PDB file of C-alpha atoms in Angstrom:
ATOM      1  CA  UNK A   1      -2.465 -33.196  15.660  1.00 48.00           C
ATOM      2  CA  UNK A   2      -0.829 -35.855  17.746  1.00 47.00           C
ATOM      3  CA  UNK A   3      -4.085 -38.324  19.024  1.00 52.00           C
ATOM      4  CA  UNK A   4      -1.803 -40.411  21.381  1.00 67.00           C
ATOM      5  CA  UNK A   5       0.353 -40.233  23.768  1.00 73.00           C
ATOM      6  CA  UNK A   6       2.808 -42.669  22.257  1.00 77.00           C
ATOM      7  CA  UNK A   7       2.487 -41.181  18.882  1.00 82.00           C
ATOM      8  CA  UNK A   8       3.699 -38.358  20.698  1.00 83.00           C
ATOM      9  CA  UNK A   9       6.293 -40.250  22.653  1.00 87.00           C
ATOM     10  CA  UNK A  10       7.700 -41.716  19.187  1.00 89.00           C
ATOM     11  CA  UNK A  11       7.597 -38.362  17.065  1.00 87.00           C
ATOM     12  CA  UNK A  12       9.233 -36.696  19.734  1.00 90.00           C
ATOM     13  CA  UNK A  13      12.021 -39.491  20.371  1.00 92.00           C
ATOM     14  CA  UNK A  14      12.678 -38.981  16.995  1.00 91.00           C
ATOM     15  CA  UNK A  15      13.161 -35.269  17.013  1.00 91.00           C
ATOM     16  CA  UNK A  16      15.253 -35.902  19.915  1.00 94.00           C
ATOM     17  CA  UNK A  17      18.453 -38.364  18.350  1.00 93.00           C
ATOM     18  CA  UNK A  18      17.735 -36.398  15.226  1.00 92.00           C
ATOM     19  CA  UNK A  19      18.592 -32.909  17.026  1.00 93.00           C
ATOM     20  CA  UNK A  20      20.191 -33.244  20.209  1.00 96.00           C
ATOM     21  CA  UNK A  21      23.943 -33.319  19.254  1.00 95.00           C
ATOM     22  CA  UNK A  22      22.975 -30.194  16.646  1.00 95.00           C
ATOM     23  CA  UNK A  23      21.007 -28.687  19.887  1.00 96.00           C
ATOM     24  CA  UNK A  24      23.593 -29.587  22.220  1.00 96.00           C
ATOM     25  CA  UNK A  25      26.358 -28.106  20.083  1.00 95.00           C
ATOM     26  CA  UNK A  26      24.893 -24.969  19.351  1.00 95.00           C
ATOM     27  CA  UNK A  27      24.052 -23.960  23.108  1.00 96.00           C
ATOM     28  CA  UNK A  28      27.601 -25.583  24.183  1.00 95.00           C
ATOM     29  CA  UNK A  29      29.258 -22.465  22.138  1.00 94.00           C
ATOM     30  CA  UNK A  30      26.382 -19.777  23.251  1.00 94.00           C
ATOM     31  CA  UNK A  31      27.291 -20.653  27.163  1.00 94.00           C
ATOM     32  CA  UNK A  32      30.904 -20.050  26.701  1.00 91.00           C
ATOM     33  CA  UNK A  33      31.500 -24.380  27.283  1.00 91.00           C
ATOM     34  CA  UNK A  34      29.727 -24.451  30.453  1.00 92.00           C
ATOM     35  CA  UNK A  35      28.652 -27.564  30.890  1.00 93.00           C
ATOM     36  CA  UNK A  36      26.395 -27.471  33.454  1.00 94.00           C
ATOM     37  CA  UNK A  37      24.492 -24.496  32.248  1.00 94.00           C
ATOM     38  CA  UNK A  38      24.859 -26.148  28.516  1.00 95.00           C
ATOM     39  CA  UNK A  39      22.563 -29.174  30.188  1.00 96.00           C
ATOM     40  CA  UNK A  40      20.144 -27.106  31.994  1.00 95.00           C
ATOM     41  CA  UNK A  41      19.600 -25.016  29.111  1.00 96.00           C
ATOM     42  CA  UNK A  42      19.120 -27.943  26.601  1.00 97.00           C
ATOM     43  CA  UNK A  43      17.131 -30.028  29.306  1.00 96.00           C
ATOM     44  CA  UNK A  44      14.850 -26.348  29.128  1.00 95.00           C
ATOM     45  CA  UNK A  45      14.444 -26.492  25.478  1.00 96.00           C
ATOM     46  CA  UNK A  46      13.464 -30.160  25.583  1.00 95.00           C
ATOM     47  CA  UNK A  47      10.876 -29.578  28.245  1.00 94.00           C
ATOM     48  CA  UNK A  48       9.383 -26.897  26.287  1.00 93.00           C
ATOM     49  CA  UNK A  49       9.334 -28.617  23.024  1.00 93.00           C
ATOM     50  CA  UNK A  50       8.041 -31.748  24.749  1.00 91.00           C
ATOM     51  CA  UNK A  51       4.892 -29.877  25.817  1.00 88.00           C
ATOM     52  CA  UNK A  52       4.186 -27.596  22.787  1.00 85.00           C
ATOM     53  CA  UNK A  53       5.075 -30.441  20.470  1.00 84.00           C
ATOM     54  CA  UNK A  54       1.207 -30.130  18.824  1.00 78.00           C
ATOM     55  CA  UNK A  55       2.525 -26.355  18.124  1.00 76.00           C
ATOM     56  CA  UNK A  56       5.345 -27.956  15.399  1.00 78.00           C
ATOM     57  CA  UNK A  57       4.561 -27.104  12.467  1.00 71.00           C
ATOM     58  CA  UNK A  58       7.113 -28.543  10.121  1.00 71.00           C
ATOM     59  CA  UNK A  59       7.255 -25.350   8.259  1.00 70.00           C
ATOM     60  CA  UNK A  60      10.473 -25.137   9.631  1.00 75.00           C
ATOM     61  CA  UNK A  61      12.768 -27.833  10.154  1.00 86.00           C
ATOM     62  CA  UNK A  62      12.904 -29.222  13.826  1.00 88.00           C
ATOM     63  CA  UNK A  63      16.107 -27.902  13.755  1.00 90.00           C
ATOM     64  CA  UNK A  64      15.281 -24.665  13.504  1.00 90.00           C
ATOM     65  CA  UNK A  65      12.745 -24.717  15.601  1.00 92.00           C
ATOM     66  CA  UNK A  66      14.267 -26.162  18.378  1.00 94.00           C
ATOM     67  CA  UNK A  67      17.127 -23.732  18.132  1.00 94.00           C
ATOM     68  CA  UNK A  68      14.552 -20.781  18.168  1.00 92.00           C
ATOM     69  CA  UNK A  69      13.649 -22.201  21.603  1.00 94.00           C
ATOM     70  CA  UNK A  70      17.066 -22.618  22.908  1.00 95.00           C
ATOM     71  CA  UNK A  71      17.702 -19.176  21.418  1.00 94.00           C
ATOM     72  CA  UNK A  72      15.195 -17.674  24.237  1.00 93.00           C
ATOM     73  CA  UNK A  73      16.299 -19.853  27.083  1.00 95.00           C
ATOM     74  CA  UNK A  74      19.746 -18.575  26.336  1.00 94.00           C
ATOM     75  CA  UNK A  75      18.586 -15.208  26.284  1.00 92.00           C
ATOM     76  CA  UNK A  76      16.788 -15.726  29.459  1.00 92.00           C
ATOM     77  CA  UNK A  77      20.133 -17.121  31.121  1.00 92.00           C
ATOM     78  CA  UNK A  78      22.282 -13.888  29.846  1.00 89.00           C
ATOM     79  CA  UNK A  79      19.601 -11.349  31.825  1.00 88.00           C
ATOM     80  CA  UNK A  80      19.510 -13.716  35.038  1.00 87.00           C
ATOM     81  CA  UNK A  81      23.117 -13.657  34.781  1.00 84.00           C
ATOM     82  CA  UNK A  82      23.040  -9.670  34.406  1.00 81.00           C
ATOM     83  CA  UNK A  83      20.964  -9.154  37.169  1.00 80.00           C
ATOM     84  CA  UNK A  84      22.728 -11.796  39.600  1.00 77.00           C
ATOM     85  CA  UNK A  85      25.472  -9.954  39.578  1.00 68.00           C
ATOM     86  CA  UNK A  86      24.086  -7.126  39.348  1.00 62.00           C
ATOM     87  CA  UNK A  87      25.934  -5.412  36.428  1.00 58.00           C
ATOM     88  CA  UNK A  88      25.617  -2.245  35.076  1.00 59.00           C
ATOM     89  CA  UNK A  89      25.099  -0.853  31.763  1.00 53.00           C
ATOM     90  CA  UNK A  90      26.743   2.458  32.010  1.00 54.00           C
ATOM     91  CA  UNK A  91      25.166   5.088  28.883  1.00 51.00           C
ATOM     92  CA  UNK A  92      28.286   6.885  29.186  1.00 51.00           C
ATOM     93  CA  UNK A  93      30.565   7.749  26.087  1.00 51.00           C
ATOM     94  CA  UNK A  94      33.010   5.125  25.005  1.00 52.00           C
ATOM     95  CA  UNK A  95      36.377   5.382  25.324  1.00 52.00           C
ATOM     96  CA  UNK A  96      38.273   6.379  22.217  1.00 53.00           C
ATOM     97  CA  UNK A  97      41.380   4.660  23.072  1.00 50.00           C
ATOM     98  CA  UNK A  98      40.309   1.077  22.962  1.00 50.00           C
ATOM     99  CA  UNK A  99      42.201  -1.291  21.241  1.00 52.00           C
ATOM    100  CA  UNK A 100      41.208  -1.296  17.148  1.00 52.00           C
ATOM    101  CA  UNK A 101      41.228  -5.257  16.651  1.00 51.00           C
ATOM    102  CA  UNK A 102      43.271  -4.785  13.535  1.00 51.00           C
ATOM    103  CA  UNK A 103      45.763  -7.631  14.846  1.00 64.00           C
ATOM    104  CA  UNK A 104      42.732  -9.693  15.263  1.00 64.00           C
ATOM    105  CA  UNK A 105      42.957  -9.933  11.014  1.00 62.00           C
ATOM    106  CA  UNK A 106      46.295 -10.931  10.560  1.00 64.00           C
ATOM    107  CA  UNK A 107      45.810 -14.493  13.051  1.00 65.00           C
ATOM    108  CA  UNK A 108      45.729 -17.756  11.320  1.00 64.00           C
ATOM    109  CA  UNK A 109      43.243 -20.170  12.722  1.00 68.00           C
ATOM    110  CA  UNK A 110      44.060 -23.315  13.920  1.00 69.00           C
ATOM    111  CA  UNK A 111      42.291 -26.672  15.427  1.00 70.00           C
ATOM    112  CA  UNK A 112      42.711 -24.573  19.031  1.00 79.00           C
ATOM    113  CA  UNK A 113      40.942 -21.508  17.728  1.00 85.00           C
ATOM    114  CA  UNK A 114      37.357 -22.551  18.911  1.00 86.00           C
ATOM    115  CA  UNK A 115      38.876 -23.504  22.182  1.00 87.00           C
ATOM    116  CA  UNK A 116      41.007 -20.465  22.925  1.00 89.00           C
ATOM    117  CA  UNK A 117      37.259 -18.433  22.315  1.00 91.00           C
ATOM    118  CA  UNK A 118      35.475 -20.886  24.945  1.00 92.00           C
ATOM    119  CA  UNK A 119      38.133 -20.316  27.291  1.00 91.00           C
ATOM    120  CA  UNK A 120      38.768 -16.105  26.863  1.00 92.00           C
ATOM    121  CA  UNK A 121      34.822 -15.965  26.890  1.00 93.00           C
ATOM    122  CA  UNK A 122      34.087 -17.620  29.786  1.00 91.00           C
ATOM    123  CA  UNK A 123      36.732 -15.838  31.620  1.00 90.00           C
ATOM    124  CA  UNK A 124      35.024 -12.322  30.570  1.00 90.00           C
ATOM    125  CA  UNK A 125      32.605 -10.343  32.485  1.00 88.00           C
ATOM    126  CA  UNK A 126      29.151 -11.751  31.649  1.00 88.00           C
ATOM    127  CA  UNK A 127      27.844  -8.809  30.580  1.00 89.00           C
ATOM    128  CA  UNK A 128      30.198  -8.636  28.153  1.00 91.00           C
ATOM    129  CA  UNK A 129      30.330 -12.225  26.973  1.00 92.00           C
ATOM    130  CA  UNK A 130      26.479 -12.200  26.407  1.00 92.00           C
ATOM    131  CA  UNK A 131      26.705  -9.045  23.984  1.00 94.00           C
ATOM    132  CA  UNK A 132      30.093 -10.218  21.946  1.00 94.00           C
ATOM    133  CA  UNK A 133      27.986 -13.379  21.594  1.00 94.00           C
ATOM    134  CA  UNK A 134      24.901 -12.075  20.104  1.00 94.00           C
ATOM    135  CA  UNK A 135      26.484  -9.621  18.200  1.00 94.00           C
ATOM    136  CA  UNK A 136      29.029 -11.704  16.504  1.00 93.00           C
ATOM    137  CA  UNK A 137      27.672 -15.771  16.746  1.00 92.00           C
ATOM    138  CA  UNK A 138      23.936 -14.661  16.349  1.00 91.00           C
ATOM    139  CA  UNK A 139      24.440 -11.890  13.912  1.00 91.00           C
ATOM    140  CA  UNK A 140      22.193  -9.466  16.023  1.00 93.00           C
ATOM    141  CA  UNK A 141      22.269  -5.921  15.663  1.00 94.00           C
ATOM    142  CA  UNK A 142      22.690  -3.461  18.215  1.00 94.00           C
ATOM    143  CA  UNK A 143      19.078  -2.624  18.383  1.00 95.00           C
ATOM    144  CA  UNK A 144      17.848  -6.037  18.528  1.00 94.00           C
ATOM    145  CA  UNK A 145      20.937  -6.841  21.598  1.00 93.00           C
ATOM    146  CA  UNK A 146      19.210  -3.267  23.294  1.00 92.00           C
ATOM    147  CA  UNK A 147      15.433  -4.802  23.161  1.00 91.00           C
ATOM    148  CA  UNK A 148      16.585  -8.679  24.436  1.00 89.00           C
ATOM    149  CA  UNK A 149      18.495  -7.106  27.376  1.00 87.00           C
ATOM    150  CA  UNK A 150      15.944  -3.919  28.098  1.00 85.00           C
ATOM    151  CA  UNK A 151      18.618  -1.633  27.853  1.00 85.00           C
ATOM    152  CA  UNK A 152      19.038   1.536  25.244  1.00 90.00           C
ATOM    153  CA  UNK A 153      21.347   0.882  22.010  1.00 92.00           C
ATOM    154  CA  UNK A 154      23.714   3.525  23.041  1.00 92.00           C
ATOM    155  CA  UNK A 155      24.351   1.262  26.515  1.00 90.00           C
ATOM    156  CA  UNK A 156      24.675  -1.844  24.419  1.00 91.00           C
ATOM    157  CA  UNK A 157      27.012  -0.264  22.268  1.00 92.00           C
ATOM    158  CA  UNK A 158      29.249   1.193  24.460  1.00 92.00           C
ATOM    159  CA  UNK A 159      29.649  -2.164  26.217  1.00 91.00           C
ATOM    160  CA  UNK A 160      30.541  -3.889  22.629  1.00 92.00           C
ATOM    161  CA  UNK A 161      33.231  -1.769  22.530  1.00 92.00           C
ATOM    162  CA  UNK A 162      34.500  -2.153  26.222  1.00 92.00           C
ATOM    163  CA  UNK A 163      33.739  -6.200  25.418  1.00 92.00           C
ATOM    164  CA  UNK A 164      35.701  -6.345  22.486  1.00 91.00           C
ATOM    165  CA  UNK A 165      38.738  -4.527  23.759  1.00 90.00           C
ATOM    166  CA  UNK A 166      38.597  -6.813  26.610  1.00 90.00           C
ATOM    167  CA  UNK A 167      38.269  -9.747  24.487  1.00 91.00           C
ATOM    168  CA  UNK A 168      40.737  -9.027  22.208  1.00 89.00           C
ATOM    169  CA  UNK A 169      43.288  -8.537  24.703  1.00 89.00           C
ATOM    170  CA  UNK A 170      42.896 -11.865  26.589  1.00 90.00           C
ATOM    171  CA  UNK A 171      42.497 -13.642  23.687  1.00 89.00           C
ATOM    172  CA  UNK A 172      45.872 -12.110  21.992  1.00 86.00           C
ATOM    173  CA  UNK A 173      47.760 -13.088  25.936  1.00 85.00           C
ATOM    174  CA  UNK A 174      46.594 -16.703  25.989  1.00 83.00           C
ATOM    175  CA  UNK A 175      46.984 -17.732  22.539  1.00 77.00           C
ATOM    176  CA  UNK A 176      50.631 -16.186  22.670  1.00 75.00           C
ATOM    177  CA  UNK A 177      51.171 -17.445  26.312  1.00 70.00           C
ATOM    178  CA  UNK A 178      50.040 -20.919  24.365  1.00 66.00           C
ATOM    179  CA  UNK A 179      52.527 -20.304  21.229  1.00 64.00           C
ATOM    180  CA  UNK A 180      55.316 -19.836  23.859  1.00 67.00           C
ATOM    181  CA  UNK A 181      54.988 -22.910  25.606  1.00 67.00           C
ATOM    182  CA  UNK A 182      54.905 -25.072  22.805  1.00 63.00           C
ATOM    183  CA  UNK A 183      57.433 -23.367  21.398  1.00 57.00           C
TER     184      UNK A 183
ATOM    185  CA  UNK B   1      33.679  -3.453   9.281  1.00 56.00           C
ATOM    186  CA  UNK B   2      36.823  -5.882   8.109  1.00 68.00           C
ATOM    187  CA  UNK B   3      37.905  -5.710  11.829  1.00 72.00           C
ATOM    188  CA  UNK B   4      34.243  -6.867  13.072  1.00 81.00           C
ATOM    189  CA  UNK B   5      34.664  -9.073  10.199  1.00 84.00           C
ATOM    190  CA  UNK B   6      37.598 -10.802  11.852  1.00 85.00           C
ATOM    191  CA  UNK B   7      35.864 -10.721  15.028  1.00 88.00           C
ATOM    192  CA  UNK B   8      33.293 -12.535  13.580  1.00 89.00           C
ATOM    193  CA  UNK B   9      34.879 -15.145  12.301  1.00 89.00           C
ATOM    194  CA  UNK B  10      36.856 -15.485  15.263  1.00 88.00           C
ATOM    195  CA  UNK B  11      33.708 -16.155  17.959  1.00 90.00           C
ATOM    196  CA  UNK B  12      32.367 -18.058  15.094  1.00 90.00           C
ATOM    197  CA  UNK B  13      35.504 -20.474  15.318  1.00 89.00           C
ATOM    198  CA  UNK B  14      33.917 -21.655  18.435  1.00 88.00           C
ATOM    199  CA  UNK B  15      30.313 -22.659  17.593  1.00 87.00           C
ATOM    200  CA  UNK B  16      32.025 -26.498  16.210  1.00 85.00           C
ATOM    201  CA  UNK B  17      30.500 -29.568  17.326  1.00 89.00           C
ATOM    202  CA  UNK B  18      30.312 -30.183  21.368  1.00 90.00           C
ATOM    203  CA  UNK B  19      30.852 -33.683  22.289  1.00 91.00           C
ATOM    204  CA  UNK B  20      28.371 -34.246  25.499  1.00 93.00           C
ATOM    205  CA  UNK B  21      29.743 -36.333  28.670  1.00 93.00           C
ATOM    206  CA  UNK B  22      28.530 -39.791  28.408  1.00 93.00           C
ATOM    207  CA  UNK B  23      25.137 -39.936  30.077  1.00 93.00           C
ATOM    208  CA  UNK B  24      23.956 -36.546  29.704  1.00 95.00           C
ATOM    209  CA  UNK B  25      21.567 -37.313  26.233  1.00 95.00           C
ATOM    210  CA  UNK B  26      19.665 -40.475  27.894  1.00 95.00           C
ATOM    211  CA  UNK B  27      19.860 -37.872  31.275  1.00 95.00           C
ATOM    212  CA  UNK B  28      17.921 -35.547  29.771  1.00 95.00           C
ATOM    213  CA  UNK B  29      15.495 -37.416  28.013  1.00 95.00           C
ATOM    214  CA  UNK B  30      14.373 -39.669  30.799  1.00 93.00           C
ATOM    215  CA  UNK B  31      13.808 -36.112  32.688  1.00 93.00           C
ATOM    216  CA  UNK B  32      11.621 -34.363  29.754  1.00 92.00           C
ATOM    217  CA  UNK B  33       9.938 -37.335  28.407  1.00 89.00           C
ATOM    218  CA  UNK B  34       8.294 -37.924  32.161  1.00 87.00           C
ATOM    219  CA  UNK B  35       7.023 -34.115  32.448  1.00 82.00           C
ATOM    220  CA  UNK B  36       2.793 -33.925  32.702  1.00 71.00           C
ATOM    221  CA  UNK B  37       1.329 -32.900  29.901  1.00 66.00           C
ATOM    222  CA  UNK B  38      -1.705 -30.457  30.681  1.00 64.00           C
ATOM    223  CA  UNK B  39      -4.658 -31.382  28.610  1.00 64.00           C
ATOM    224  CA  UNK B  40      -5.163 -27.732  26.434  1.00 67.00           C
ATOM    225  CA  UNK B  41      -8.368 -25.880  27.212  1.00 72.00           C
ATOM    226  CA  UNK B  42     -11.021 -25.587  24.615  1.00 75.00           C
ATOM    227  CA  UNK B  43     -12.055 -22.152  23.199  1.00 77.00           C
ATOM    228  CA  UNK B  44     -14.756 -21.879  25.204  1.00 80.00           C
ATOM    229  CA  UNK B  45     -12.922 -23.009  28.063  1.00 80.00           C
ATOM    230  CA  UNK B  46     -10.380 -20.753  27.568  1.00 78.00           C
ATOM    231  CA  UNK B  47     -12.837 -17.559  27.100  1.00 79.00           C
ATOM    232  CA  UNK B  48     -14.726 -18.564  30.465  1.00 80.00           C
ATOM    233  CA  UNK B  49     -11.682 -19.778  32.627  1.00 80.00           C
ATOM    234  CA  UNK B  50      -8.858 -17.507  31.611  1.00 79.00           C
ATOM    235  CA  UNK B  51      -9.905 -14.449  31.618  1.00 79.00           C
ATOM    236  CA  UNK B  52     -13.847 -14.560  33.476  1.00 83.00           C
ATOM    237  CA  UNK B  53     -14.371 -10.967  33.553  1.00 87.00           C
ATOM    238  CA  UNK B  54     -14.586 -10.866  29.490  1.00 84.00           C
ATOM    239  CA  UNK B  55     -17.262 -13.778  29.665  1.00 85.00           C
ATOM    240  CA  UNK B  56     -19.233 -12.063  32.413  1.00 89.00           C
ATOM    241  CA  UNK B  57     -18.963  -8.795  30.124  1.00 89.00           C
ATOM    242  CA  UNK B  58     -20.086 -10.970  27.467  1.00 87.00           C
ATOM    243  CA  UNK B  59     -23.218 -12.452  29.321  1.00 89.00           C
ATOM    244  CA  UNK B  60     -24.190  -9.206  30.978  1.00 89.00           C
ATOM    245  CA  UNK B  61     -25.179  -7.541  27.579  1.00 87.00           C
ATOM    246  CA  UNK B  62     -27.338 -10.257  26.056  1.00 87.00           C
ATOM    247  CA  UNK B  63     -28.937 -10.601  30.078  1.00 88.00           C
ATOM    248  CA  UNK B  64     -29.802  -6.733  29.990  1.00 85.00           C
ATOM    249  CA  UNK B  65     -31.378  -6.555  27.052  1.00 83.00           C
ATOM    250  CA  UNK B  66     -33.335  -9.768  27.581  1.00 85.00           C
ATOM    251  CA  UNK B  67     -34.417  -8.554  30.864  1.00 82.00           C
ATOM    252  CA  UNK B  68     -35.408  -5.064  28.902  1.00 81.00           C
ATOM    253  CA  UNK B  69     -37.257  -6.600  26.306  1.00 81.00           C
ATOM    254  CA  UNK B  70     -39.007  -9.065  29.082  1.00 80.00           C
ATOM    255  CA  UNK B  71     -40.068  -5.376  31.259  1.00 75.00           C
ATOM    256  CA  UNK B  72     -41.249  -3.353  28.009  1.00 77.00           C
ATOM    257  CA  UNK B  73     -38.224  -1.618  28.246  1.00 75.00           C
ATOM    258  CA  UNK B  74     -39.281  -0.598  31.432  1.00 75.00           C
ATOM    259  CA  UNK B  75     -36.966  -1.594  34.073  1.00 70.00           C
ATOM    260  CA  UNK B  76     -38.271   1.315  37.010  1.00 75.00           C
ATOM    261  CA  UNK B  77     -41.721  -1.044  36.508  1.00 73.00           C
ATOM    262  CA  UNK B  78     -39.973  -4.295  36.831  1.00 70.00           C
ATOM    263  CA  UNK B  79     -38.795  -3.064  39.749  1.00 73.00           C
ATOM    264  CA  UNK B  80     -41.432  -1.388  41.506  1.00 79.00           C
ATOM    265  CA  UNK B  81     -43.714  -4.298  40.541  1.00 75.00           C
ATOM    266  CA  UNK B  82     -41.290  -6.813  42.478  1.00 74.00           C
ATOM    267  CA  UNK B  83     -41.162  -4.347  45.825  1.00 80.00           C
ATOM    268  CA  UNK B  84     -45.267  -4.520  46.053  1.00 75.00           C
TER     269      UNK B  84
END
């Protein structure tokens, strides 16, 4: 129980240079490199850490904890996003002919790898950027995608598909649009 | 599964350390660290102001039966006692 509120002032200073570029880092890659939504969403974790600091627990590390926030603010973002512009999650089969993402295998990574990713997802639909994100950076399952968005798993899954078609083709054009002008 | 695999690792390739423009850290501290903090109700604050109608429930039952016990558990008396 913090008593103070400069005890609380210093333990939370600390928290702060011990986390932010972590914090920072981690939200960076979950907003597609958007900067500006990167420092409202951190400036959002922050604030709610700040006031629920007596709620810390240190079972976790702050790390952790702080990351659980930001998780939930992101979350928040992707469904205001959704419903600003208004997209749809259709529940209608998916196509069979989408691209198979076998190529996707055989690419070597580079030091541009990471950036080419920022770049193709924050080009993409939103929709779609928000579910290739917490499927594949978060590790979520379908299910657990379905219940953060309010949609069914069938929805969510035919939009994977559409997302990772999508992704896979701009990713393929700009990283061999890149090759060829160095080259 | 091996070509979610690769798309995996691929997204993952992007979740590397973000350098933040200069000014943004101290930015964002000076704005959190001057937010009010809202002193936290007490229990028994919190059962009276956030949610009343559970405390008047609460009173109500103890009040009856008082009352009851008070009239004989005879409440028609009580009442036609206080008319005359």
């Amino acid at each position: 129980m913090w008593t103070g509120t400069e005890n609380r002032r210093v333990l939370f200073t600390g928290l702060y240079n011990q986390s932010f570029d972590y914090v920072y880092s981690y939200v960076f890659a979950r907003t597609a490199g958007n900067r500006q939504l990167t420092e409202e969403i951190v400036q959002e974790t922050y604030a709610a850490a700040w006031l629920s600091l007596s709620s810390f627990r240190h079972q976790s590390s702050c790390r952790t904890w702080l990351c659980s926030i930001a998780k939930n603010k992101l979350r928040e973002s992707y469904r205001k996003a959704i419903r600003r512009e208004k997209l749809e999650m259709p529940d209608g089969p998916v196509p069979e002919d989408l691209p198979d993402g076998a190529d996707l295998e055989a690419l070597a990574f580079s030091r541009e790898t990471g950036r080419y990713v920022l770049r193709v997802l924050e080009e993409m639909n939103p929709l779609y950027r928000c579910v290739l994100i917490m499927k594949y950076m978060d590790a979520m399952r379908v299910k657990e995608i379905a219940k953060a968005l309010g949609r069914s798993p069938k929805a969510v899954d035919g939009i994977l598909q559409r997302a990772k078609g999508d992704f896979r083709t701009a990713y393929l054009k700009l990283e061999g649009r890149d090759r060829n002008e160095q080259g | 599964m091996n070509k979610d695999k690769a798309m995996q690792r691929l997204l993952r390739s992007a979740d590397i350390p973000a350098i933040p423009p200069k000014g943004v850290r101290e930015r964002i501290f000076d704005r959190v660290i001057s937010m009010e903090i809202k002193p936290a109700l007490s229990p028994v604050e919190k059962f009276f102001f956030t949610n009343p109608l559970r405390a008047a429930c609460a009173i109500a039952v103890p009040a009856t039966g008082l009352l009851w016990a008070a009239t004989g558990g005879n409440f028609i008396g009580l009442l036609s006692g206080l008319i005359h």
